mmCIF file of C-alpha atoms in Angstrom:
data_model
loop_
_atom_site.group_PDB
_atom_site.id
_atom_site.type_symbol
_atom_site.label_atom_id
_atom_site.label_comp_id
_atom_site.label_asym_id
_atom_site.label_seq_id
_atom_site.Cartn_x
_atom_site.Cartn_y
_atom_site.Cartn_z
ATOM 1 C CA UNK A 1 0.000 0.000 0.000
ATOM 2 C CA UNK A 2 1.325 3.451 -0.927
ATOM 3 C CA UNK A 3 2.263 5.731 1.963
ATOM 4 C CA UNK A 4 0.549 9.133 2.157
ATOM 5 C CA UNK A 5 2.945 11.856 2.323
ATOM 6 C CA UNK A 6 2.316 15.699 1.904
ATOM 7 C CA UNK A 7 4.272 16.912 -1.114
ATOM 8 C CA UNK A 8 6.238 20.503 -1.565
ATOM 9 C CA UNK A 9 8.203 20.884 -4.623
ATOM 10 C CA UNK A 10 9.893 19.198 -7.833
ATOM 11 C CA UNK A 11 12.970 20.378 -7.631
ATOM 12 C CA UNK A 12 16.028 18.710 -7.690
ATOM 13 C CA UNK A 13 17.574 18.224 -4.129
ATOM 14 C CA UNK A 14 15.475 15.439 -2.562
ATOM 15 C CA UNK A 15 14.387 15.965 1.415
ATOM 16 C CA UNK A 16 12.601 13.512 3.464
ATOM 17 C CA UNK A 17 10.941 15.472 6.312
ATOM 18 C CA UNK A 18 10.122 13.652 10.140
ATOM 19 C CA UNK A 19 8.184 16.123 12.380
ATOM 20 C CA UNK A 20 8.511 16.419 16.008
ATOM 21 C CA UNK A 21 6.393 14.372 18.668
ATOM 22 C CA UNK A 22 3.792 16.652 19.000
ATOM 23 C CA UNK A 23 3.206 17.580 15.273
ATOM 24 C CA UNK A 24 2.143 15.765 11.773
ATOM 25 C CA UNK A 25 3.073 16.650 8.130
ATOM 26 C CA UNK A 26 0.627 19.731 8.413
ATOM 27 C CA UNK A 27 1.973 20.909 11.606
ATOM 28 C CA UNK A 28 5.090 23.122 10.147
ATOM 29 C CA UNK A 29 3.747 26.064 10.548
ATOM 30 C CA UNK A 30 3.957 29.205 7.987
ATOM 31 C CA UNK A 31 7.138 27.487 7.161
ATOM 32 C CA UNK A 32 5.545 25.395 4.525
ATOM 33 C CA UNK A 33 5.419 28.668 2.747
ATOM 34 C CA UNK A 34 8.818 29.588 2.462
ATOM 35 C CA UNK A 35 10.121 26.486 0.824
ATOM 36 C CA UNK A 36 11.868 26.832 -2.771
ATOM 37 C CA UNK A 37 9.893 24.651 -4.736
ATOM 38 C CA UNK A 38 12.099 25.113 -7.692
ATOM 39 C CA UNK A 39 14.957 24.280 -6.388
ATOM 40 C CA UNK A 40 13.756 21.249 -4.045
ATOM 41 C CA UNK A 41 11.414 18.687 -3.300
ATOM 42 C CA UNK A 42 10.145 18.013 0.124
ATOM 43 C CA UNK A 43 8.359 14.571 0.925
ATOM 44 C CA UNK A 44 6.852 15.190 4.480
ATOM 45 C CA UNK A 45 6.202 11.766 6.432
ATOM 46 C CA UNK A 46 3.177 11.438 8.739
ATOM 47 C CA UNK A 47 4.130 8.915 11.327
ATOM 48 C CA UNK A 48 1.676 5.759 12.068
ATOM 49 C CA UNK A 49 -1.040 6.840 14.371
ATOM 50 C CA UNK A 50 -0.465 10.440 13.564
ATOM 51 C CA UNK A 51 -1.930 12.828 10.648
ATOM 52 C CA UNK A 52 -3.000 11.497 7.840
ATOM 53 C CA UNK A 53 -2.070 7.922 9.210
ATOM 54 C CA UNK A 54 -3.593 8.250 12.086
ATOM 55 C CA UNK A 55 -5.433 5.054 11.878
ATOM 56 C CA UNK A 56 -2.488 2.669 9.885
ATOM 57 C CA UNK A 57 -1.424 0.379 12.832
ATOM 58 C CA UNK A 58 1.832 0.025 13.647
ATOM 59 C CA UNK A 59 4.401 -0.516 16.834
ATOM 60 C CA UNK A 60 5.045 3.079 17.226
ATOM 61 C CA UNK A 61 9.314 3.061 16.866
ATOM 62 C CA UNK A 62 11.782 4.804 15.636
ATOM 63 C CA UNK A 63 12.855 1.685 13.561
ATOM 64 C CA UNK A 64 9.532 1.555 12.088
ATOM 65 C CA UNK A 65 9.719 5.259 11.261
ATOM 66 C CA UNK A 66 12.694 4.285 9.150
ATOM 67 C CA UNK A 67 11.129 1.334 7.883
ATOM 68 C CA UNK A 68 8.652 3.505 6.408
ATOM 69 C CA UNK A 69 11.087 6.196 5.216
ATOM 70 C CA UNK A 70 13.131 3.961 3.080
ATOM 71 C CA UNK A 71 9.576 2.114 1.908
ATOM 72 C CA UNK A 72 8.726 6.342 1.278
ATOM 73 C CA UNK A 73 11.732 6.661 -0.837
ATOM 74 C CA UNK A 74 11.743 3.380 -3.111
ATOM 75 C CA UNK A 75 7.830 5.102 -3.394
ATOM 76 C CA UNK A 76 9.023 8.219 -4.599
ATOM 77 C CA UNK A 77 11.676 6.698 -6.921
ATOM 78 C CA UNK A 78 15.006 8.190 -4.747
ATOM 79 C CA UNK A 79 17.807 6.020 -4.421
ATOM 80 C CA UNK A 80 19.402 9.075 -2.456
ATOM 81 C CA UNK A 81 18.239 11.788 -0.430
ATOM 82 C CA UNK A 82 18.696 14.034 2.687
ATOM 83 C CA UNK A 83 16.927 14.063 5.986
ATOM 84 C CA UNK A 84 15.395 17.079 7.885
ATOM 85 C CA UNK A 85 13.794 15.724 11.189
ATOM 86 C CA UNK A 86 12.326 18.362 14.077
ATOM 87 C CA UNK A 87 13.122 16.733 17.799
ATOM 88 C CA UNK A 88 11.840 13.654 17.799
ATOM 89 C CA UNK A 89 11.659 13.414 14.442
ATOM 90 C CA UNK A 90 16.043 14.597 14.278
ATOM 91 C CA UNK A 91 16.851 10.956 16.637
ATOM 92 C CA UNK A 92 14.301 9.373 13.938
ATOM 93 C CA UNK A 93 16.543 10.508 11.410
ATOM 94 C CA UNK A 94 19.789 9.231 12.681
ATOM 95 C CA UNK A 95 17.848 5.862 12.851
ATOM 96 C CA UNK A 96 17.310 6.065 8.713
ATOM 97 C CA UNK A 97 20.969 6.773 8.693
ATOM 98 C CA UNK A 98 21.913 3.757 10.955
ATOM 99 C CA UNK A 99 19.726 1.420 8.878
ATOM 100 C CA UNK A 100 20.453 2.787 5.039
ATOM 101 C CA UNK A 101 23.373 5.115 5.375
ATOM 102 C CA UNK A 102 24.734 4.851 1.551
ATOM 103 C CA UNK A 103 21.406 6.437 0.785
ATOM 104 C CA UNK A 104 21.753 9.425 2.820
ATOM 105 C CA UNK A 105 23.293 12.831 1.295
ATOM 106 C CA UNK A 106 22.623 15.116 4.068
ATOM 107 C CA UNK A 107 21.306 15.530 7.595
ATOM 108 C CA UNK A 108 19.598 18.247 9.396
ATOM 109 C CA UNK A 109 18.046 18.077 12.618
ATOM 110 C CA UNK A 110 16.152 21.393 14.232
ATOM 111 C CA UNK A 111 16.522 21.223 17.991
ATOM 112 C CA UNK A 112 17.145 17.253 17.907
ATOM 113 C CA UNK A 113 17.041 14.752 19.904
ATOM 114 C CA UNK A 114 20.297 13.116 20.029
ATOM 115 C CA UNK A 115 21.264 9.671 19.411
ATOM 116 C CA UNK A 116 22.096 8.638 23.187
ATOM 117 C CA UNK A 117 18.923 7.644 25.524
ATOM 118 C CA UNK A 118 17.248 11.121 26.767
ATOM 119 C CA UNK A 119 18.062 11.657 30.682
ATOM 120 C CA UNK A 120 14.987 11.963 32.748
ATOM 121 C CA UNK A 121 14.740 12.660 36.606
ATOM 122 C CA UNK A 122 12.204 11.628 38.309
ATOM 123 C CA UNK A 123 9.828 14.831 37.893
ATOM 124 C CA UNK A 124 10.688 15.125 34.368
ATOM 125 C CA UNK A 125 10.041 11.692 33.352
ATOM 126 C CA UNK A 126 6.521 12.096 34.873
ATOM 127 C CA UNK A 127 5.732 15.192 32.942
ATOM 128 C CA UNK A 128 6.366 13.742 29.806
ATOM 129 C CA UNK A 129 5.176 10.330 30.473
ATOM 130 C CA UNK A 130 1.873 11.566 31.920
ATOM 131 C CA UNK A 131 1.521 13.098 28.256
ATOM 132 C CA UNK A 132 -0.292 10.935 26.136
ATOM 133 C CA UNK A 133 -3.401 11.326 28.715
ATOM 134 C CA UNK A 134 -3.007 14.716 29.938
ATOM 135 C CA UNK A 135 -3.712 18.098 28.409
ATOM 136 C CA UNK A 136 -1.843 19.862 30.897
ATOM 137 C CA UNK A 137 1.101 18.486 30.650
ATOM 138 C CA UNK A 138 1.456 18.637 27.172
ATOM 139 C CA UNK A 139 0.543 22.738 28.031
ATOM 140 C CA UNK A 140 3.620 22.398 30.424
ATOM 141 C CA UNK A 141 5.945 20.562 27.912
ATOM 142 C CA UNK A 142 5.301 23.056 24.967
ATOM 143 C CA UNK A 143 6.130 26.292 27.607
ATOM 144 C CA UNK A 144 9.587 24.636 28.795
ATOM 145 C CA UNK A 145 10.857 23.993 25.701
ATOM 146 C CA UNK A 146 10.140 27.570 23.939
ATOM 147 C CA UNK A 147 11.298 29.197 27.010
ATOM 148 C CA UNK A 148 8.080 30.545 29.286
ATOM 149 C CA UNK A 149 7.925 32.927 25.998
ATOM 150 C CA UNK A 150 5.288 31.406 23.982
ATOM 151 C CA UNK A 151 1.582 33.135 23.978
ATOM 152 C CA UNK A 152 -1.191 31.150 25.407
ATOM 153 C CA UNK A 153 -3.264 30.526 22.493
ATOM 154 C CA UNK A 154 -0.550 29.638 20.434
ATOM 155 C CA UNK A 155 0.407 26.709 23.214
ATOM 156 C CA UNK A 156 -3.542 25.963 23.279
ATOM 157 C CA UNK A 157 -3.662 24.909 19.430
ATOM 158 C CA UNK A 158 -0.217 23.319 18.998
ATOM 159 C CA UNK A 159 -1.802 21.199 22.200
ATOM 160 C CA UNK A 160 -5.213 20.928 20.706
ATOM 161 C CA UNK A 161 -3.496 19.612 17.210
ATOM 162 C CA UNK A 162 -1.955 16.637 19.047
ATOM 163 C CA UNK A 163 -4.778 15.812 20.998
ATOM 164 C CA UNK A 164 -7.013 15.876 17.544
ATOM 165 C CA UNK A 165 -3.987 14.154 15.144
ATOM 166 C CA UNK A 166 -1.929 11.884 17.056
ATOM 167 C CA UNK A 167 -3.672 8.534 18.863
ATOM 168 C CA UNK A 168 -2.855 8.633 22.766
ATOM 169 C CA UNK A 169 -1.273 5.191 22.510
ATOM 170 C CA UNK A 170 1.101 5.987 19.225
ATOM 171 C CA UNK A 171 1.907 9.331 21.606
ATOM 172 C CA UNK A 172 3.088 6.917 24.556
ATOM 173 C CA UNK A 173 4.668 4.317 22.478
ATOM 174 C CA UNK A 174 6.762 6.609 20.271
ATOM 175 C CA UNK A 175 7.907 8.600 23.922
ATOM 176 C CA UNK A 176 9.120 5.085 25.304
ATOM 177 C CA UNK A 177 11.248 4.525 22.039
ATOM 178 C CA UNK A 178 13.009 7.467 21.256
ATOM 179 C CA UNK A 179 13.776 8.455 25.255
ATOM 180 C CA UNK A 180 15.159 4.887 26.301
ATOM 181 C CA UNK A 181 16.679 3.800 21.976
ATOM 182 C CA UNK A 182 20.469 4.250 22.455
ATOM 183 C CA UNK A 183 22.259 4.642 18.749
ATOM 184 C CA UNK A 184 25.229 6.462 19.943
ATOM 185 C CA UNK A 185 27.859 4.079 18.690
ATOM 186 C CA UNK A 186 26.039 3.103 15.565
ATOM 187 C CA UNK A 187 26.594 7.012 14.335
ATOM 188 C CA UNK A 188 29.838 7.823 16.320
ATOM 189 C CA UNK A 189 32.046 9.170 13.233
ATOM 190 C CA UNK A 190 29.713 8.910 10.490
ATOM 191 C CA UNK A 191 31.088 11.632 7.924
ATOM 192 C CA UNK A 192 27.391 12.321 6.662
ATOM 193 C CA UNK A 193 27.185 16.208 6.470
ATOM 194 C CA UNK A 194 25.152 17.483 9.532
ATOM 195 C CA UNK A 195 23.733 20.865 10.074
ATOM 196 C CA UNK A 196 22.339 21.507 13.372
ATOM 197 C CA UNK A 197 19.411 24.092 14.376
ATOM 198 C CA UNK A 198 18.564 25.001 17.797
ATOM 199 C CA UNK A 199 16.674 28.179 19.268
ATOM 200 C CA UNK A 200 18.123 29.876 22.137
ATOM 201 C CA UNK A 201 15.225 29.622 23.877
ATOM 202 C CA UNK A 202 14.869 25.994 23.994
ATOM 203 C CA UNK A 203 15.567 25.071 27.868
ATOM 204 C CA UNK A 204 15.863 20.920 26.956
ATOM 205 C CA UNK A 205 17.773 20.731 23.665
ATOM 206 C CA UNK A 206 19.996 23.640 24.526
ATOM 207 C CA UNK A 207 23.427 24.236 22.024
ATOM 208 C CA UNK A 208 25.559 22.924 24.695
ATOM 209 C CA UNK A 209 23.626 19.972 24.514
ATOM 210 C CA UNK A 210 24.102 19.551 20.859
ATOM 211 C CA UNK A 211 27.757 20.629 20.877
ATOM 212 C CA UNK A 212 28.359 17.769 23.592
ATOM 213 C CA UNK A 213 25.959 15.265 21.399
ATOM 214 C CA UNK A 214 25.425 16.232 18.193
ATOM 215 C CA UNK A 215 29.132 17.526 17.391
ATOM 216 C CA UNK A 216 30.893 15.389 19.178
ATOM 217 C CA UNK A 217 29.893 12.063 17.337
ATOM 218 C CA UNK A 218 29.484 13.421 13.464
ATOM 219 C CA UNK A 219 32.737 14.803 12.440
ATOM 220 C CA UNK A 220 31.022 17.021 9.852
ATOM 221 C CA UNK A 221 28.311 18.758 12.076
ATOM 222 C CA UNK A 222 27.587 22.650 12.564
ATOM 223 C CA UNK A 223 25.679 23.812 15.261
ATOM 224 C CA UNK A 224 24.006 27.059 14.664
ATOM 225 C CA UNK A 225 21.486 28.714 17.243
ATOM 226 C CA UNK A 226 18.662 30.412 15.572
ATOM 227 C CA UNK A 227 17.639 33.970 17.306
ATOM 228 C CA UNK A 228 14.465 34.384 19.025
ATOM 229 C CA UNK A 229 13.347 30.951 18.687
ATOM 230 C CA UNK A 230 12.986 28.354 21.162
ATOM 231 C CA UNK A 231 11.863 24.514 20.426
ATOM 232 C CA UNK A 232 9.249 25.511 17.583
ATOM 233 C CA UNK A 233 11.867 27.239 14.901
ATOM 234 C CA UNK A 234 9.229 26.191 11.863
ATOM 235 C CA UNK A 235 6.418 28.131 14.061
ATOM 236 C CA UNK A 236 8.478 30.452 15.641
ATOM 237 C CA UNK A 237 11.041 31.982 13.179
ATOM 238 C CA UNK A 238 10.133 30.625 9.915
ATOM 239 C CA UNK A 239 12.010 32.871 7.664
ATOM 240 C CA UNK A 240 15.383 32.228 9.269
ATOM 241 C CA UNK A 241 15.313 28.365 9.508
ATOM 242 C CA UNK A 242 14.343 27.969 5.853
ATOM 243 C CA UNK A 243 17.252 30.004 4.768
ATOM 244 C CA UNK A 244 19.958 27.981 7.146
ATOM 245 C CA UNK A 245 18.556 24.689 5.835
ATOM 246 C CA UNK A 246 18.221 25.446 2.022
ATOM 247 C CA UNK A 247 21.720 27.096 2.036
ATOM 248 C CA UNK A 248 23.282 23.787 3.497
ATOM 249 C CA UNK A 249 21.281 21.616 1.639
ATOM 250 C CA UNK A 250 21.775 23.689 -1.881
ATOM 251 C CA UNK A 251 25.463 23.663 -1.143
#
């Protein structure tokens, strides 16, 4: 069966996009209208359980996000590509590389989870686990990680789009696999080109987290904060993240 995708663009350089944990294919923001669709073409996954496959069943892992990335790309007729994944969506990513990485041209992750399991204390492990059936914590989640900057109603609908998009049980599952999957030492020194997006305003995936991550295992990664952004960079400062990821990517 073919996998639904949302489309953006015929251009030449190929991009596979994996959204964040909260979001779907739709949920980019006004970024969607600031891609060059000349000069690229953007294949945006929805995840099983979530979006447009909100009801294709599934185990809800990062493997089977890259299970259905590759099946995405033999789809769309691209032996090679690159990889944009948002949070979530940027560990996701390094799990396509793992699995295929002679197919992959480029990486870019905006604010990313890294590759190593995702520390937790006790309080923080509750928040996030308590997610998938609580509306307040997701509230509480989405104002950490832009900073205690973000307006109310904008945290309201990014929280009312996951409750409506993503089922609770695909929202728990996918938590479970990328906070405990450990691929460290599958993508220690992989020379893939990496570009690396974080907002300064992000109080969870901070740039000294992806300098000490991120850069440390990929030998060819950049870190670059993005001003007045926190964890949201496609909702946040739209303008300024397409321009850093076209320029790598066109370069």
């Amino acid at each position: 069966m073919a996998i639904a995708h949302r489309r953006i663009g015929t251009g030449p350089v190929r991009v596979i996009v994996l959204h964040d944990w909260f979001g779907t294919s739709a949920n980019w923001g006004s970024v969607l209208d600031h891609f060059d669709p000349e000069g690229f073409s953007y294949a945006f996954l929805d995840y099983r359980g979530y979006g447009e496959r909100r009801d294709v069943t599934g185990r809800h892992t990062l493997p089977e996000i890259a299970d259905d990335v590759l099946e995405l790309a033999d789809q769309l007729g691209w032996d090679t590509f690159s990889l944009l994944g948002h949070s979530m969506g940027g560990k996701a990513a390094q799990q396509v590389l793992v699995r295929a990485p002679q197919r992959i041209e480029k990486l870019v992750g905006i604010n990313p989870v890294p590759a190593a399991p995702y520390a937790m204390d006790d309080a923080t492990h509750a928040l996030f686990f308590g997610a998938a059936e609580s509306p307040e914590n997701r509230r509480a989640i989405l104002d950490l990680v832009t900073g205690n900057r973000a307006s109310r109603r904008w945290i309201d609908a990014m929280v009312a789009h996951s409750l409506e998009v993503s089922r609770p049980e695909a929202f728990a599952d996918y938590l479970a696999s990328w906070q405990s999957l450990d691929l460290s030492a599958a993508v220690k020194g992989n020379t893939v080109p990496v570009l690396v997006l974080v907002g300064e305003y992000d109080l969870a995936l901070t740039a000294d987290v992806m300098r000490a991550t991120w850069q440390v295992w990929y030998p060819n990664c950049r870190v670059h904060t993005i001003s007045g952004a926190g964890h949201y960079p496609p909702h946040e400062t739209p303008v300024a993240l397409v321009t850093e990821v076209e320029a790598f990517l066109r370069d």
